[in-house]
CSV table of C-alpha atoms in Angstrom, one decimal:
chain,number,residue,atom,x,y,z
A,1,MET,CA,-0.3,0.1,0.0
A,2,ASP,CA,2.9,2.5,0.7
A,3,GLU,CA,4.7,1.6,-2.4
A,4,ALA,CA,1.7,2.6,-4.8
A,5,ASP,CA,0.9,5.4,-3.1
A,6,ASN,CA,4.8,6.4,-2.8
A,7,SER,CA,4.1,6.3,-7.0
A,8,THR,CA,2.0,9.2,-7.3
A,9,VAL,CA,4.5,11.3,-5.4
A,10,ASP,CA,6.1,13.6,-7.6
A,11,PRO,CA,10.2,13.2,-7.5
A,12,ALA,CA,10.2,16.4,-6.4
A,13,CYS,CA,8.3,17.0,-3.4
A,14,LEU,CA,10.9,14.2,-2.0
A,15,GLN,CA,13.8,16.7,-2.1
A,16,GLU,CA,15.1,19.5,0.0
A,17,PRO,CA,14.1,22.3,0.3
A,18,PRO,CA,15.4,24.3,-2.4
A,19,LEU,CA,18.2,27.0,-2.7
A,20,ALA,CA,17.2,30.9,-2.6
A,21,ILE,CA,17.8,31.2,-6.2
A,22,ASP,CA,16.1,27.9,-7.0
A,23,VAL,CA,13.2,29.7,-6.2
A,24,ILE,CA,13.8,33.2,-7.9
A,25,LYS,CA,14.1,30.9,-11.0
A,26,GLN,CA,10.9,29.3,-10.3
A,27,LEU,CA,8.7,32.7,-10.0
A,28,ASP,CA,6.7,33.6,-12.8
A,29,ALA,CA,4.9,37.2,-12.7
A,30,PHE,CA,2.4,36.9,-9.6
A,31,GLY,CA,5.0,35.0,-7.4
A,32,ILE,CA,7.5,38.1,-8.4
A,33,CYS,CA,4.5,40.6,-7.3
A,34,LEU,CA,3.2,38.0,-4.4
A,35,TYR,CA,7.0,38.1,-3.2
A,36,ALA,CA,8.3,41.8,-3.8
A,37,MET,CA,4.5,42.3,-1.8
A,38,LEU,CA,5.4,40.5,1.1
A,39,THR,CA,8.8,42.1,1.0
A,40,PHE,CA,8.2,45.3,1.2
A,41,MET,CA,5.8,44.7,3.9
A,42,SER,CA,8.2,43.0,6.1
A,43,CYS,CA,10.5,46.4,5.6
A,44,ILE,CA,7.6,48.4,6.1
A,45,SER,CA,7.4,46.6,9.9
A,46,LEU,CA,10.3,47.2,10.2
A,47,LEU,CA,10.8,50.8,9.1
A,48,LEU,CA,7.8,51.7,11.5
A,49,TYR,CA,8.8,49.7,14.8
A,50,LEU,CA,12.4,51.4,14.7
A,51,GLU,CA,10.6,54.9,14.1
A,52,GLN,CA,8.4,53.8,17.0
A,53,CYS,CA,11.5,52.5,19.2
A,54,VAL,CA,12.8,57.0,18.3
A,55,TYR,CA,9.9,58.2,19.7
A,56,ILE,CA,9.5,56.0,22.6
A,57,TYR,CA,13.5,56.5,23.7
A,58,LYS,CA,12.6,60.2,23.5
A,59,LYS,CA,9.3,60.0,25.4
A,60,LEU,CA,9.0,57.6,28.2
A,61,PRO,CA,11.5,57.4,31.1
A,62,TYR,CA,13.7,54.2,32.0
A,63,PRO,CA,13.2,51.5,32.2
A,64,LYS,CA,9.2,51.5,30.7
A,65,LYS,CA,11.1,52.6,27.7
A,66,THR,CA,12.7,49.9,27.2
A,67,THR,CA,10.2,47.4,28.3
A,68,ILE,CA,7.7,48.7,25.4
A,69,ILE,CA,10.2,48.9,23.3
A,70,TRP,CA,10.6,44.8,23.6
A,71,VAL,CA,7.1,44.1,23.9
A,72,ASN,CA,6.6,46.2,20.6
A,73,GLY,CA,8.6,44.2,18.6
A,74,ALA,CA,7.4,40.9,18.3
A,75,ALA,CA,5.2,41.8,15.4
A,76,PRO,CA,8.3,43.4,13.4
A,77,VAL,CA,11.1,40.7,14.3
A,78,ILE,CA,8.5,37.9,13.3
A,79,ALA,CA,7.3,39.5,10.1
A,80,THR,CA,11.2,40.2,9.3
A,81,MET,CA,12.2,36.5,10.1
A,82,SER,CA,9.1,35.5,8.1
A,83,CYS,CA,10.7,37.4,5.2
A,84,PHE,CA,14.1,34.9,5.6
A,85,GLY,CA,12.9,33.0,5.5
A,86,MET,CA,10.7,32.9,2.4
A,87,TRP,CA,13.0,33.5,0.4
A,88,ILE,CA,15.7,31.1,1.7
A,89,PRO,CA,13.7,28.1,2.4
A,90,ARG,CA,16.3,26.1,4.2
A,91,ALA,CA,16.5,28.7,6.5
A,92,VAL,CA,12.7,28.2,8.3
A,93,MET,CA,13.9,26.3,11.0
A,94,PHE,CA,16.5,28.9,12.1
A,95,THR,CA,14.5,31.9,11.4
A,96,ASP,CA,11.6,30.0,13.5
A,97,MET,CA,13.9,29.8,16.4
A,98,THR,CA,14.7,33.1,15.9
A,99,SER,CA,11.5,34.2,15.8
A,100,ASN,CA,10.5,32.4,18.6
A,101,CYS,CA,13.5,33.0,21.1
A,102,TYR,CA,12.7,37.0,21.3
A,103,PHE,CA,8.6,36.4,21.7
A,104,ALA,CA,10.3,34.0,24.8
A,105,VAL,CA,11.5,37.4,26.2
A,106,VAL,CA,8.3,39.1,25.5
A,107,VAL,CA,6.2,36.9,27.3
A,108,TYR,CA,8.7,38.1,30.2
A,109,LYS,CA,8.7,41.9,29.1
A,110,VAL,CA,5.1,41.3,29.6
A,111,LEU,CA,4.4,40.4,32.9
A,112,VAL,CA,7.2,43.4,33.2
A,113,LEU,CA,5.2,46.0,31.5
A,114,LEU,CA,2.2,45.4,33.6
A,115,ILE,CA,3.8,45.8,36.8
A,116,GLU,CA,5.5,49.0,35.4
A,117,GLU,CA,2.2,50.6,34.4
A,118,LEU,CA,1.2,50.5,38.3
A,119,GLY,CA,4.5,52.3,38.8
A,120,GLY,CA,6.9,49.5,39.7
A,121,SER,CA,7.8,46.6,42.1
A,122,ASP,CA,7.9,48.3,45.0
A,123,ALA,CA,4.5,50.6,44.1
A,124,PHE,CA,3.0,47.4,42.7
A,125,LEU,CA,3.1,45.6,46.3
A,126,LYS,CA,2.9,48.6,48.2
A,127,ARG,CA,-0.4,48.6,46.5
A,128,PHE,CA,-1.7,45.1,46.3
A,129,SER,CA,0.7,44.0,49.6
A,130,GLY,CA,-1.5,41.6,51.6
A,131,LYS,CA,-4.5,41.7,49.0
A,132,PRO,CA,-5.4,37.9,47.5
A,133,PHE,CA,-4.9,37.6,44.2
A,134,LYS,CA,-7.2,34.8,41.4
A,135,ILE,CA,-4.6,32.5,40.1
A,136,THR,CA,-7.9,30.6,38.7
A,137,THR,CA,-6.8,31.8,35.1
A,138,GLY,CA,-5.6,30.7,31.9
A,139,PRO,CA,-3.5,28.5,30.5
A,140,CYS,CA,-3.1,26.2,33.6
A,141,CYS,CA,-5.7,26.5,36.1
A,142,CYS,CA,-9.0,28.0,33.9
A,143,CYS,CA,-10.3,25.1,35.1
A,144,CYS,CA,-10.1,24.6,38.6
A,145,LEU,CA,-12.2,27.0,40.1
A,146,CYS,CA,-12.0,25.4,44.0
A,147,LEU,CA,-8.5,26.6,44.1
A,148,PRO,CA,-8.0,29.7,47.0
A,149,ARG,CA,-6.9,33.0,46.1
A,150,VAL,CA,-3.1,33.9,47.1
A,151,PRO,CA,-2.2,36.8,48.7
A,152,MET,CA,0.2,39.4,47.1
A,153,SER,CA,3.7,39.2,48.8
A,154,ARG,CA,7.3,40.1,48.0
A,155,GLY,CA,7.3,36.6,47.4
A,156,MET,CA,4.7,35.7,45.8
A,157,LEU,CA,5.9,38.8,43.4
A,158,PHE,CA,9.6,37.3,42.6
A,159,LEU,CA,7.7,33.4,42.2
A,160,LEU,CA,5.2,35.0,38.6
A,161,LYS,CA,8.4,37.2,37.8
A,162,LEU,CA,10.6,33.5,37.9
A,163,GLY,CA,7.9,31.8,36.2
A,164,ALA,CA,8.0,33.9,32.8
A,165,LEU,CA,11.8,34.8,33.2
A,166,GLN,CA,12.5,30.5,33.3
A,167,TYR,CA,11.1,30.3,29.6
A,168,ALA,CA,13.4,33.5,28.1
A,169,ILE,CA,15.9,32.0,29.3
A,170,LEU,CA,15.6,28.2,28.5
A,171,LYS,CA,14.0,28.8,25.1
A,172,THR,CA,17.2,30.3,23.6
A,173,VAL,CA,19.2,27.4,25.3
A,174,LEU,CA,17.5,24.9,24.4
A,175,SER,CA,17.1,26.5,20.7
A,176,ILE,CA,21.1,26.8,20.4
A,177,LEU,CA,21.2,23.2,22.0
A,178,SER,CA,18.6,22.0,19.3
A,179,ILE,CA,20.8,23.6,16.5
A,180,VAL,CA,24.7,22.0,17.8
A,181,LEU,CA,22.5,18.8,18.0
A,182,TRP,CA,21.5,19.2,14.5
A,183,THR,CA,24.9,19.8,13.0
A,184,ASN,CA,25.7,16.9,13.9
A,185,GLY,CA,22.6,15.3,12.6
A,186,ASN,CA,21.4,14.5,16.1
A,187,PHE,CA,18.3,16.6,15.5
A,188,ASP,CA,15.3,16.1,13.3
A,189,LEU,CA,12.3,17.3,13.9
A,190,SER,CA,10.9,14.5,11.8
A,191,ASP,CA,12.1,11.8,14.0
A,192,LEU,CA,9.1,11.6,16.7
A,193,GLU,CA,10.9,8.5,17.3
A,194,ILE,CA,10.9,8.0,21.8
A,195,THR,CA,14.7,7.7,20.8
A,196,GLY,CA,15.0,10.6,19.3
A,197,THR,CA,16.0,14.3,20.8
A,198,ALA,CA,12.9,16.0,19.2
A,199,ILE,CA,10.5,13.8,20.7
A,200,TRP,CA,12.2,15.0,24.7
A,201,ILE,CA,13.3,19.1,23.2
A,202,ASN,CA,9.6,20.3,22.4
A,203,PRO,CA,7.4,18.4,24.6
A,204,PHE,CA,10.1,20.4,27.1
A,205,ILE,CA,9.5,23.8,25.3
A,206,GLY,CA,5.8,23.1,25.2
A,207,VAL,CA,5.9,22.7,29.1
A,208,LEU,CA,8.1,25.7,29.5
A,209,THR,CA,5.4,28.1,27.7
A,210,ILE,CA,2.7,27.0,29.5
A,211,THR,CA,4.1,28.1,32.8
A,212,SER,CA,5.2,31.2,31.3
A,213,LEU,CA,1.8,32.8,30.7
A,214,TRP,CA,0.6,31.4,33.5
A,215,PRO,CA,2.0,34.6,36.0
A,216,VAL,CA,1.2,36.9,33.4
A,217,ALA,CA,-2.3,35.8,32.6
A,218,ILE,CA,-2.7,35.9,37.2
A,219,VAL,CA,-1.4,39.5,36.9
A,220,PHE,CA,-3.2,41.1,34.1
A,221,MET,CA,-6.5,39.4,35.4
A,222,ASN,CA,-6.1,40.8,38.5
A,223,THR,CA,-5.2,44.3,37.6
A,224,ASN,CA,-6.4,45.2,34.3
A,225,TYR,CA,-9.5,47.2,36.1
A,226,LEU,CA,-6.9,49.9,37.0
A,227,LEU,CA,-5.4,49.6,33.5
A,228,ARG,CA,-8.5,50.4,31.2
A,229,THR,CA,-7.4,54.0,30.9
A,230,LEU,CA,-4.0,52.6,29.7
A,231,ASN,CA,-6.0,51.0,27.1
A,232,ILE,CA,-3.9,47.4,28.1
A,233,ILE,CA,-6.8,45.1,27.1
A,234,PRO,CA,-6.4,45.7,23.0
A,235,LYS,CA,-2.6,46.0,23.9
A,236,TYR,CA,-2.8,42.3,26.0
A,237,ALA,CA,-5.2,41.1,23.5
A,238,MET,CA,-2.2,41.7,20.3
A,239,TYR,CA,0.6,40.3,22.7
A,240,GLN,CA,-1.9,37.1,22.7
A,241,LEU,CA,-2.9,36.7,19.0
A,242,ILE,CA,1.0,37.2,18.1
A,243,LEU,CA,1.1,34.1,20.7
A,244,VAL,CA,-1.9,32.2,18.9
A,245,LEU,CA,-0.5,33.4,15.4
A,246,SER,CA,3.9,32.3,16.1
A,247,GLN,CA,2.3,29.5,17.3
A,248,LEU,CA,-0.5,27.8,17.1
A,249,GLN,CA,-1.0,28.3,12.9
A,250,THR,CA,2.1,26.7,12.3
A,251,SER,CA,1.1,23.8,13.7
A,252,ILE,CA,-2.2,23.8,12.3
A,253,ILE,CA,-0.5,24.3,8.9
A,254,ASN,CA,1.5,21.5,9.2
A,255,ILE,CA,-1.3,18.9,10.6
A,256,LEU,CA,-2.9,19.9,7.1
A,257,ALA,CA,0.2,19.3,5.1
A,258,LEU,CA,0.6,15.8,6.9
A,259,ASP,CA,-3.2,15.0,6.0
A,260,GLY,CA,-2.6,15.6,2.4
A,261,THR,CA,-4.9,18.7,2.8
A,262,ILE,CA,-2.2,20.9,1.8
A,263,ALA,CA,-0.8,19.5,-1.7
A,264,CYS,CA,3.1,19.8,-2.9
A,265,ALA,CA,3.8,22.0,-5.1
A,266,PRO,CA,7.3,21.4,-6.9
A,267,PRO,CA,9.8,22.4,-6.7
A,268,PHE,CA,8.3,23.1,-2.9
A,269,SER,CA,7.4,19.9,-1.0
A,270,SER,CA,4.6,19.3,1.4
A,271,GLN,CA,5.6,18.3,4.9
A,272,ALA,CA,4.3,14.7,4.5
A,273,ARG,CA,3.0,12.6,1.8
A,274,GLY,CA,-0.2,10.5,2.2
A,275,SER,CA,1.6,7.6,2.9
A,276,SER,CA,3.4,9.2,6.1
A,277,LYS,CA,0.2,7.8,7.9
A,278,LYS,CA,2.4,7.6,11.2
A,279,HIS,CA,3.6,10.7,10.9
A,280,LEU,CA,0.5,12.1,11.1
A,281,HIS,CA,-0.6,10.6,14.0
A,282,LYS,CA,2.3,11.3,16.2
A,283,SER,CA,2.2,14.9,15.4
A,284,ILE,CA,-1.3,15.2,16.1
A,285,PHE,CA,-0.3,13.3,20.0
A,286,ILE,CA,2.6,16.1,19.9
A,287,LEU,CA,1.3,19.3,19.1
A,288,PRO,CA,0.2,19.9,22.8
A,289,PHE,CA,2.4,20.3,23.5
A,290,GLY,CA,5.2,22.0,21.6
A,291,VAL,CA,6.2,20.5,18.4
A,292,THR,CA,5.4,23.1,16.0
A,293,GLN,CA,8.4,22.0,12.7
A,294,VAL,CA,8.4,18.7,11.3
A,295,ASN,CA,11.6,18.4,8.9
A,296,PRO,CA,11.9,21.4,7.1
A,297,TYR,CA,14.3,19.7,4.7
A,298,ARG,CA,12.2,17.2,3.7
A,299,TYR,CA,9.0,18.8,3.9
A,300,PHE,CA,8.8,22.7,2.4
A,301,PHE,CA,6.2,24.0,1.2
A,302,PRO,CA,3.6,24.6,3.8
A,303,ALA,CA,6.5,26.0,6.0
A,304,VAL,CA,6.5,29.0,3.0
A,305,LEU,CA,2.8,29.5,3.1
A,306,SER,CA,3.1,29.9,6.9
A,307,GLN,CA,6.0,32.2,6.7
A,308,GLN,CA,4.1,34.2,3.7
A,309,MET,CA,0.9,34.5,5.9
A,310,MET,CA,3.1,35.5,8.6
A,311,ILE,CA,3.9,38.5,7.1
A,312,MET,CA,0.7,39.7,6.2
A,313,GLU,CA,-0.4,39.3,9.6
A,314,MET,CA,2.3,40.9,11.9
A,315,PHE,CA,1.8,43.4,9.1
A,316,ILE,CA,-1.6,44.4,10.5
A,317,ILE,CA,-0.7,43.9,13.5
A,318,THR,CA,2.7,46.0,13.8
A,319,LEU,CA,0.0,49.1,13.0
A,320,VAL,CA,-2.6,48.3,15.4
A,321,THR,CA,-0.3,48.1,18.5
A,322,ARG,CA,1.5,51.4,17.1
A,323,PHE,CA,-1.8,52.9,17.4
A,324,PHE,CA,-2.1,52.1,20.9
A,325,TYR,CA,1.0,52.3,22.4
A,326,ARG,CA,2.2,55.8,20.8
A,327,ARG,CA,0.5,57.8,22.7
A,328,THR,CA,0.6,59.6,26.6
A,329,TYR,CA,-2.0,58.6,29.0
A,330,ASP,CA,-2.2,60.8,32.4
A,331,THR,CA,-0.9,59.4,35.2
A,332,LEU,CA,-3.3,56.0,37.0
A,333,PRO,CA,-5.4,57.0,40.5
A,334,SER,CA,-3.5,56.3,43.8
A,335,ALA,CA,-5.2,53.5,45.5
A,336,THR,CA,-7.2,55.2,47.4
A,337,HIS,CA,-9.9,54.6,44.0
A,338,ASP,CA,-9.0,51.4,43.6
A,339,GLU,CA,-12.4,49.7,44.9
A,340,LEU,CA,-13.9,52.9,42.7
A,341,GLN,CA,-12.6,51.5,39.4
A,342,LYS,CA,-12.7,48.1,40.3
A,343,ASP,CA,-16.7,48.8,40.5
A,344,GLY,CA,-16.3,51.0,36.9
A,345,VAL,CA,-16.5,55.0,39.1
A,346,CYS,CA,-13.1,55.8,37.3
A,347,PRO,CA,-11.9,59.4,38.7
A,348,GLN,CA,-12.1,61.7,35.9
A,349,ALA,CA,-8.6,62.4,35.8
A,350,ALA,CA,-7.9,59.2,34.4
A,351,ASP,CA,-10.2,59.3,32.3
A,352,ARG,CA,-8.7,61.8,30.0
A,353,GLU,CA,-6.4,61.1,27.3
A,354,GLN,CA,-3.9,62.5,24.8
A,355,VAL,CA,-3.1,61.6,21.7
A,356,VAL,CA,0.0,62.3,20.4
């Protein structure tokens, strides 16, 4: 049965991804226009981000300005890396790792931004010390409604920061380790056997990701009512959207390719052939634990499709986040107004907003 299935596969679908020059030679008029438009979007995203960095650096105090620069860079960096991956198909694994490592730092920086918007760690503790914090939030404990509320303390704040920071550090370390093992032939994203390194590294990264998202969600869910005048909800929504698009979308595209829904288009190969049912079932099993690519060196075309979609999506997100962050806001009210804000009654001073 496997031989019958393999007989219908174009030989080009089983080859390694083409070189950049081969991609250029294969482009027709529509392909040239598409690649040019996507490259233009990536360049515009990067230029807008650099201009935004200059504006933030001049207008905001330290350390808030460095935190916002990091957070604002998520969409432009992913778009730029996706553009490199689109033009240089054999570098997709490395561009994806670079984007994911940057976003791992952004997860921690979002937590720092929430704290900085409330005045920093000392002001945060002064405002919330001893107050119970709800921890039944996603992605870990959204269904565990029986969990008690935990009072905020300096030790609790340290654990929250540590929970977000560990992903930024360990993701980078594991990515470097994966590249080192790949150069020695020990790391293959298509090898989903129990003896393969990818089957151990990628699920562990998935656990780290979920663990790091939880502290950010805890702080946001317990403080967002104070930060509504700063448009914190749409800002957090943009961060969540980048998370979904950069982590989940690629996995869905790869599974569709493994099932044959996305066909091979020589010189670009699909991520799996119709006979690769074993890899399909294993990838579906591993997906919740963080496997987001399957051998970009043998099964390629869906990876390029993912890069192209990512560029357009990150371009739009760059424009939206620019609108939310290129503003100055009135200072937050004092702690005496917390309960009024929580009940929906905001002081007049907190309602004024100046658009620059």
